[in-house]
């Protein structure tokens, strides 16, 4: 804000400063460069009328000073006024070029943002008896184009969710997001298993990469985490394809990372075509699932310390997922000082309930064999 105010007053200050310089210096010195610079400085930041008025003020200032000294009319004053007038006309042209470029950029940004919002609509606040909230935080405040994605759908098999991150940025990444979201919406309704949904996404990316020529032309890969909460069940199934581990926030303030029992490659990189494998956790009443992209965990403060969502959220309670995401995004801004280098997508799903669940009762199920989550994951 301070730099913006400085730019707003600088052209007028140049005119006033030039007049004072001319008044207090010998006749051999001239302030014409200051009068000529004023409209050039105004051109990128002011409107056309203001730019021309500043140029006219420079011409009038020269005429008034030369008239007071008795040098007007004369060849030198005429050349000085002609110089400032010519530069002012050039500043007007620059102003229109900049304005046209800004209009085109704004139009392109609006189109891209509209397309992105069409691909990533805000999910309903309640889906299948669960509370849902989602956020997309762009690295640049005036941009909404990136490769982060999320979706939530109520299906015959329960509430199904996906959150992911496409490698790359820009419109190519938006194209990849559209492919993944489109495939998810169709597969979530048709596939009986969460593993089947993941394989449909894999095939959709493979088809698109072939259509575009090669993987690099289509961004290459997508890290993603898929989840399924069956109707009436107290658990959640998760397939993690190379994505940061989701967090489970308990009603007593405890926070746990849902680490997969077997690591898997991102979508588009499973060169061995290994079958997907889901893990299952209990989702108790009052519990909240938090899915996020690496824009959250890679946010750094002035000392280069990465943001740790599990540590920052531990011991805190939130009325609902919307409040959780609001508090989380505010905390990230404070941590980074408002300077972000990567986009961030957040998806929170809460099972309503007032109870204070016992953390020891939360179990992880691998192929039907329950065990305590406090034990490290092991192969079944």
C-alpha positions as a printed NumPy array, in Angstrom:
array([[  0.   ,   0.   ,   0.   ],
       [  2.829,   2.423,   0.796],
       [  4.53 ,   1.887,  -2.564],
       [  1.216,   2.356,  -4.361],
       [  0.609,   5.706,  -2.666],
       [  4.158,   6.755,  -3.495],
       [  3.598,   6.023,  -7.195],
       [  0.313,   7.935,  -7.123],
       [  1.952,  11.144,  -5.876],
       [  5.268,  10.82 ,  -7.712],
       [  4.23 ,  12.485, -11.039],
       [  2.845,  15.563,  -9.253],
       [  5.944,  15.639,  -7.057],
       [  8.095,  15.633, -10.201],
       [  6.239,  18.708, -11.516],
       [  6.527,  20.584,  -8.218],
       [ 10.137,  19.497,  -7.746],
       [ 11.021,  20.573, -11.276],
       [  9.525,  24.032, -10.71 ],
       [ 11.47 ,  24.458,  -7.454],
       [ 14.668,  23.204,  -9.082],
       [ 14.292,  25.686, -11.945],
       [ 13.538,  28.557,  -9.546],
       [ 16.505,  28.015,  -7.188],
       [ 19.174,  27.131,  -9.756],
       [ 21.075,  29.311, -12.271],
       [ 19.595,  29.766, -15.783],
       [ 22.113,  27.28 , -17.197],
       [ 20.31 ,  24.468, -15.376],
       [ 16.988,  23.138, -16.677],
       [ 14.247,  21.024, -15.097],
       [ 12.828,  19.84 , -18.444],
       [ 13.878,  16.166, -17.818],
       [ 11.762,  16.144, -14.644],
       [  8.742,  17.608, -16.462],
       [  9.159,  15.065, -19.265],
       [  9.566,  12.141, -16.863],
       [  6.32 ,  12.898, -14.998],
       [  3.852,  11.709, -17.717],
       [  6.048,   8.686, -18.473],
       [  5.859,   7.649, -14.83 ],
       [  2.085,   8.192, -14.83 ],
       [  1.422,   6.251, -18.042],
       [  1.46 ,   2.669, -16.621],
       [ -0.448,   3.544, -13.434],
       [ -2.933,   6.299, -14.329],
       [ -5.742,   6.647, -16.826],
       [ -5.345,   8.381, -20.178],
       [ -6.912,  11.641, -18.955],
       [ -4.679,  11.84 , -15.881],
       [ -1.581,  11.099, -17.971],
       [ -2.421,  13.905, -20.4  ],
       [ -3.19 ,  16.317, -17.573],
       [  0.192,  15.651, -15.99 ],
       [  1.911,  16.292, -19.338],
       [ -0.095,  19.492, -19.782],
       [  0.891,  20.584, -16.264],
       [  4.552,  20.222, -17.282],
       [  4.07 ,  22.355, -20.39 ],
       [  2.177,  25.036, -18.426],
       [  4.846,  25.047, -15.709],
       [  7.577,  25.692, -18.274],
       [  5.533,  28.475, -19.913],
       [  4.841,  30.135, -16.552],
       [  8.501,  30.017, -15.479],
       [  9.792,  31.379, -18.762],
       [  7.14 ,  34.085, -18.792],
       [  8.186,  35.193, -15.307],
       [ 11.822,  35.52 , -16.414],
       [ 10.961,  37.321, -19.642],
       [ 12.309,  34.531, -21.868],
       [  8.925,  33.875, -23.479],
       [  8.549,  34.002, -26.406],
       [ 11.85 ,  32.512, -27.456],
       [ 13.428,  29.543, -29.212],
       [ 14.665,  27.744, -26.065],
       [ 11.336,  27.865, -24.168],
       [  9.545,  26.71 , -27.33 ],
       [ 11.888,  23.702, -27.668],
       [ 11.44 ,  22.866, -23.954],
       [  7.638,  22.939, -24.193],
       [  7.704,  20.972, -27.467],
       [  9.899,  18.322, -25.827],
       [  7.533,  17.858, -22.884],
       [  4.517,  17.866, -25.231],
       [  6.08 ,  15.186, -27.448],
       [  7.004,  12.998, -24.493],
       [  3.457,  13.415, -23.133],
       [  2.017,  12.147, -26.431],
       [  4.331,   9.135, -26.241],
       [  3.212,   8.566, -22.641],
       [ -0.421,   8.58 , -23.839],
       [  0.397,   5.868, -26.385],
       [  2.188,   3.825, -23.716],
       [ -0.826,   4.245, -21.437],
       [ -3.167,   2.793, -24.057],
       [ -0.844,  -0.12 , -24.828],
       [ -0.551,  -0.972, -21.137],
       [ -4.296,  -0.595, -20.606],
       [ -5.086,  -2.869, -23.567],
       [ -2.626,  -5.465, -22.302],
       [ -4.121,  -5.319, -18.813],
       [ -7.621,  -5.737, -20.229],
       [ -6.551,  -8.772, -22.237],
       [ -4.794, -10.262, -19.217],
       [ -7.841,  -9.659, -17.028],
       [-10.092, -11.257, -19.642],
       [ -7.835, -14.31 , -19.891],
       [ -7.718, -14.586, -16.094],
       [-11.514, -14.408, -15.849],
       [-11.897, -17.108, -18.504],
       [ -9.344, -19.348, -16.804],
       [-10.902, -18.787, -13.388],
       [-14.393, -19.523, -14.726],
       [-13.144, -22.718, -16.333],
       [-11.375, -23.73 , -13.125],
       [-14.448, -23.105, -11.01 ],
       [-16.539, -25.133, -13.459],
       [-14.101, -28.025, -13.066],
       [-13.829, -27.595,  -9.274],
       [-17.251, -26.507,  -8.022],
       [-17.67 , -26.074,  -4.288],
       [-19.112, -29.305,  -2.826],
       [-22.383, -29.234,  -0.865],
       [-22.04 , -28.552,   2.855],
       [-23.577, -31.94 ,   3.651],
       [-23.155, -35.136,   1.654],
       [-24.543, -38.455,   2.849],
       [-24.916, -37.219,   6.411],
       [-21.339, -35.896,   6.505],
       [-20.197, -32.28 ,   6.766],
       [-17.938, -31.256,   3.876],
       [-15.834, -28.18 ,   3.126],
       [-13.224, -27.463,   0.455],
       [-10.796, -24.634,  -0.262],
       [ -8.491, -23.699,  -3.114],
       [ -5.812, -21.212,  -2.076],
       [ -3.803, -19.909,  -5.034],
       [ -0.17 , -18.957,  -4.491],
       [ -0.943, -15.573,  -6.098],
       [ -3.898, -13.724,  -4.654],
       [ -5.312, -12.747,  -8.072],
       [ -4.906, -16.125,  -9.731],
       [ -7.052, -19.254,  -9.683],
       [ -5.329, -21.481, -12.209],
       [ -3.345, -24.484, -11.102],
       [ -3.08 , -28.233, -10.889],
       [ -4.667, -28.956,  -7.511],
       [ -8.006, -30.77 ,  -7.568],
       [-10.744, -32.108,  -5.309],
       [-14.193, -33.636,  -5.652],
       [-16.8  , -35.261,  -3.43 ],
       [-19.776, -37.345,  -4.547],
       [-22.558, -39.332,  -2.925],
       [-22.749, -42.688,  -4.703],
       [-24.518, -46.055,  -4.223],
       [-21.33 , -47.192,  -2.475],
       [-21.149, -44.275,  -0.065],
       [-19.48 , -40.877,  -0.103],
       [-16.422, -40.958,  -2.328],
       [-13.718, -38.308,  -2.361],
       [-10.618, -37.448,  -4.32 ],
       [ -7.947, -34.82 ,  -3.78 ],
       [ -4.85 , -34.559,  -5.927],
       [ -2.076, -32.483,  -7.39 ],
       [ -1.107, -32.442, -11.063],
       [  2.534, -31.925, -11.892],
       [  2.927, -28.545, -13.536],
       [  0.974, -25.297, -13.759],
       [ -1.088, -23.283, -16.177],
       [ -3.691, -24.347, -18.695],
       [ -2.077, -27.752, -19.351],
       [ -2.476, -28.569, -15.667],
       [ -6.101, -27.405, -15.8  ],
       [ -6.633, -29.844, -18.688],
       [ -5.232, -32.664, -16.578],
       [ -7.473, -31.64 , -13.68 ],
       [-10.511, -31.801, -15.98 ],
       [ -9.593, -35.322, -17.116],
       [ -9.108, -36.621, -13.563],
       [-12.27 , -34.989, -12.198],
       [-14.348, -36.151, -15.153],
       [-13.095, -39.724, -14.815],
       [-13.663, -39.671, -11.052],
       [-17.275, -38.501, -11.316],
       [-18.077, -41.303, -13.721],
       [-16.087, -44.021, -11.968],
       [-17.362, -43.099,  -8.499],
       [-20.894, -43.945,  -9.616],
       [-20.026, -47.13 , -11.479],
       [-17.092, -48.894,  -9.825],
       [-17.914, -51.216,  -6.942],
       [-14.551, -50.772,  -5.234],
       [-12.354, -47.797,  -4.444],
       [ -9.468, -49.626,  -6.106],
       [-11.56 , -49.788,  -9.268],
       [-12.036, -46.011,  -9.155],
       [ -8.271, -45.506,  -8.914],
       [ -7.693, -47.773, -11.908],
       [-10.252, -45.845, -13.953],
       [ -8.344, -42.648, -13.235],
       [ -5.116, -44.375, -14.26 ],
       [ -6.624, -45.468, -17.569],
       [ -8.105, -42.021, -18.233],
       [ -4.687, -40.386, -17.828],
       [ -3.085, -43.054, -20.035],
       [ -5.63 , -42.432, -22.805],
       [ -5.121, -38.687, -22.63 ],
       [ -1.333, -38.974, -22.703],
       [ -1.558, -41.156, -25.813],
       [ -3.938, -38.691, -27.449],
       [ -1.519, -35.832, -26.759],
       [  1.532, -37.746, -27.886],
       [  3.489, -38.474, -24.696],
       [  3.392, -38.184, -20.927],
       [  5.405, -34.973, -20.729],
       [  2.951, -33.246, -23.055],
       [  0.257, -34.066, -20.532],
       [  2.072, -33.082, -17.34 ],
       [  3.198, -36.667, -16.629],
       [  1.594, -37.704, -13.339],
       [ -0.889, -36.858, -10.61 ],
       [ -0.472, -37.53 ,  -6.912],
       [ -3.882, -38.34 ,  -5.447],
       [ -5.656, -39.753,  -2.45 ],
       [ -9.085, -41.369,  -2.81 ],
       [-11.436, -42.124,   0.073],
       [-14.734, -43.92 ,   0.535],
       [-17.103, -43.73 ,   3.499],
       [-19.736, -46.464,   3.042],
       [-23.32 , -45.643,   4.062],
       [-23.981, -46.386,   7.711],
       [-20.389, -47.474,   8.311],
       [-18.065, -46.078,  10.954],
       [-14.947, -46.413,   8.829],
       [-13.196, -44.88 ,   5.848],
       [-11.304, -46.648,   3.066],
       [ -8.327, -44.853,   1.551],
       [ -6.227, -45.423,  -1.569],
       [ -3.128, -43.233,  -1.591],
       [ -1.253, -42.776,  -4.869],
       [  1.922, -40.967,  -3.857],
       [  0.122, -38.148,  -2.037],
       [  0.724, -36.583,   1.401],
       [ -0.984, -38.627,   4.111],
       [ -4.446, -37.411,   5.125],
       [ -4.988, -36.503,   8.755],
       [ -7.666, -37.779,  11.108],
       [ -8.638, -35.198,  13.724],
       [-10.361, -36.727,  16.741],
       [-12.982, -35.045,  18.865],
       [-10.527, -34.914,  21.771],
       [ -7.893, -32.948,  19.829],
       [ -5.713, -35.928,  18.87 ],
       [ -4.341, -35.943,  15.318],
       [ -3.201, -39.006,  13.37 ],
       [ -1.685, -39.407,   9.928],
       [ -3.365, -42.089,   7.789],
       [ -0.205, -43.625,   6.375],
       [ -0.79 , -46.364,   3.768],
       [  0.418, -49.869,   4.57 ],
       [  2.135, -50.014,   1.185],
       [  3.436, -46.939,  -0.692],
       [  2.213, -46.51 ,  -4.257],
       [  3.306, -44.463,  -7.235],
       [  1.263, -41.453,  -8.417],
       [ -1.352, -41.871, -11.112],
       [  0.319, -41.999, -14.502],
       [  3.548, -43.5  , -13.13 ],
       [  2.532, -47.03 , -12.169],
       [  4.877, -48.61 , -14.707],
       [  4.509, -52.086, -13.187],
       [  0.706, -51.885, -13.263],
       [  0.51 , -53.122,  -9.681],
       [ -3.016, -53.477,  -8.271],
       [ -4.196, -50.771,  -5.923],
       [ -4.727, -51.609,  -2.277],
       [ -6.975, -49.732,   0.098],
       [ -6.504, -49.348,   3.842],
       [ -9.341, -48.833,   6.262],
       [ -9.568, -46.737,   9.412],
       [-12.343, -46.124,  11.876],
       [-13.965, -42.696,  11.515],
       [-15.557, -42.07 ,  14.919],
       [-18.345, -39.634,  15.671],
       [-16.84 , -36.179,  16.011],
       [-13.873, -37.134,  13.834],
       [-12.738, -35.086,  10.843],
       [-10.714, -36.16 ,   7.827],
       [ -8.368, -33.556,   6.376],
       [ -6.974, -33.988,   2.865],
       [ -4.467, -31.485,   1.5  ],
       [ -1.911, -30.939,  -1.24 ],
       [  1.788, -30.344,  -0.697],
       [  1.264, -26.596,  -0.92 ],
       [  0.341, -26.893,   2.765],
       [  3.315, -28.922,   3.986],
       [  5.807, -27.045,   1.792],
       [  4.766, -23.622,   3.085],
       [  7.798, -22.119,   4.81 ],
       [  8.393, -19.262,   7.187],
       [ 11.158, -16.659,   6.984],
       [ 13.642, -19.134,   8.487],
       [ 12.801, -21.852,   5.966],
       [ 10.835, -23.999,   8.46 ],
       [  8.113, -26.068,   6.771],
       [  4.537, -25.95 ,   7.993],
       [  3.54 , -29.071,   9.964],
       [ -0.266, -29.376,   9.923],
       [ -0.379, -32.29 ,  12.372],
       [  1.641, -30.406,  14.957],
       [ -0.224, -27.125,  14.45 ],
       [ -3.668, -28.764,  14.689],
       [ -2.965, -31.094,  17.598],
       [ -5.025, -30.207,  20.661],
       [ -7.328, -27.828,  18.795],
       [-11.08 , -28.314,  18.373],
       [-13.272, -26.894,  15.615],
       [-17.088, -26.658,  15.332],
       [-17.025, -28.007,  11.789],
       [-14.915, -28.526,   8.66 ],
       [-15.479, -24.991,   7.37 ],
       [-14.108, -23.515,  10.575],
       [-11.195, -25.952,  10.415],
       [-10.204, -24.838,   6.913],
       [-10.598, -21.154,   7.784],
       [ -8.349, -21.524,  10.819],
       [ -5.855, -23.581,   8.838],
       [ -5.521, -21.11 ,   5.96 ],
       [ -5.178, -18.202,   8.393],
       [ -2.473, -20.073,  10.288],
       [ -0.572, -20.804,   7.071],
       [ -0.653, -17.117,   6.124],
       [  0.775, -16.193,   9.499],
       [  3.445, -18.882,   9.156],
       [  4.551, -17.712,   5.704],
       [  4.007, -14.008,   6.243],
       [  1.51 , -14.06 ,   3.386],
       [  4.118, -15.265,   0.855],
       [  3.239, -18.599,  -0.782],
       [  5.094, -20.399,  -3.562],
       [  2.579, -23.129,  -4.384],
       [ -1.172, -23.524,  -4.668],
       [ -2.979, -25.334,  -1.878],
       [ -6.152, -27.433,  -2.023],
       [ -7.901, -28.525,   1.163],
       [-10.817, -30.92 ,   1.701],
       [-12.316, -31.663,   5.121],
       [-15.024, -34.226,   5.913],
       [-16.512, -34.542,   9.386],
       [-18.798, -37.119,  10.955],
       [-21.093, -35.152,  13.294],
       [-21.041, -36.131,  16.93 ],
       [-20.461, -34.744,  20.407],
       [-18.718, -37.712,  21.945],
       [-15.077, -37.669,  22.981],
       [-13.802, -40.85 ,  21.349],
       [-11.102, -42.921,  22.989],
       [ -8.068, -42.754,  20.76 ],
       [ -7.122, -46.313,  21.701],
       [-10.272, -47.622,  20.06 ],
       [ -9.241, -46.34 ,  16.618],
       [ -8.058, -49.294,  14.574],
       [ -6.554, -49.784,  11.175],
       [ -7.816, -52.732,   9.162],
       [ -5.637, -54.405,   6.575],
       [ -7.332, -57.221,   4.69 ],
       [ -9.761, -57.742,   7.54 ],
       [ -7.16 , -57.969,  10.316],
       [ -7.654, -55.069,  12.763],
       [ -4.739, -53.719,  14.721],
       [ -3.983, -50.604,  16.683],
       [ -2.905, -47.586,  14.672],
       [ -0.197, -46.972,  17.215],
       [  1.585, -49.895,  15.639],
       [  3.519, -49.091,  12.477],
       [  1.999, -50.293,   9.189],
       [  3.057, -53.767,   8.176],
       [  2.41 , -55.865,   5.153],
       [ -0.511, -58.27 ,   5.41 ]])
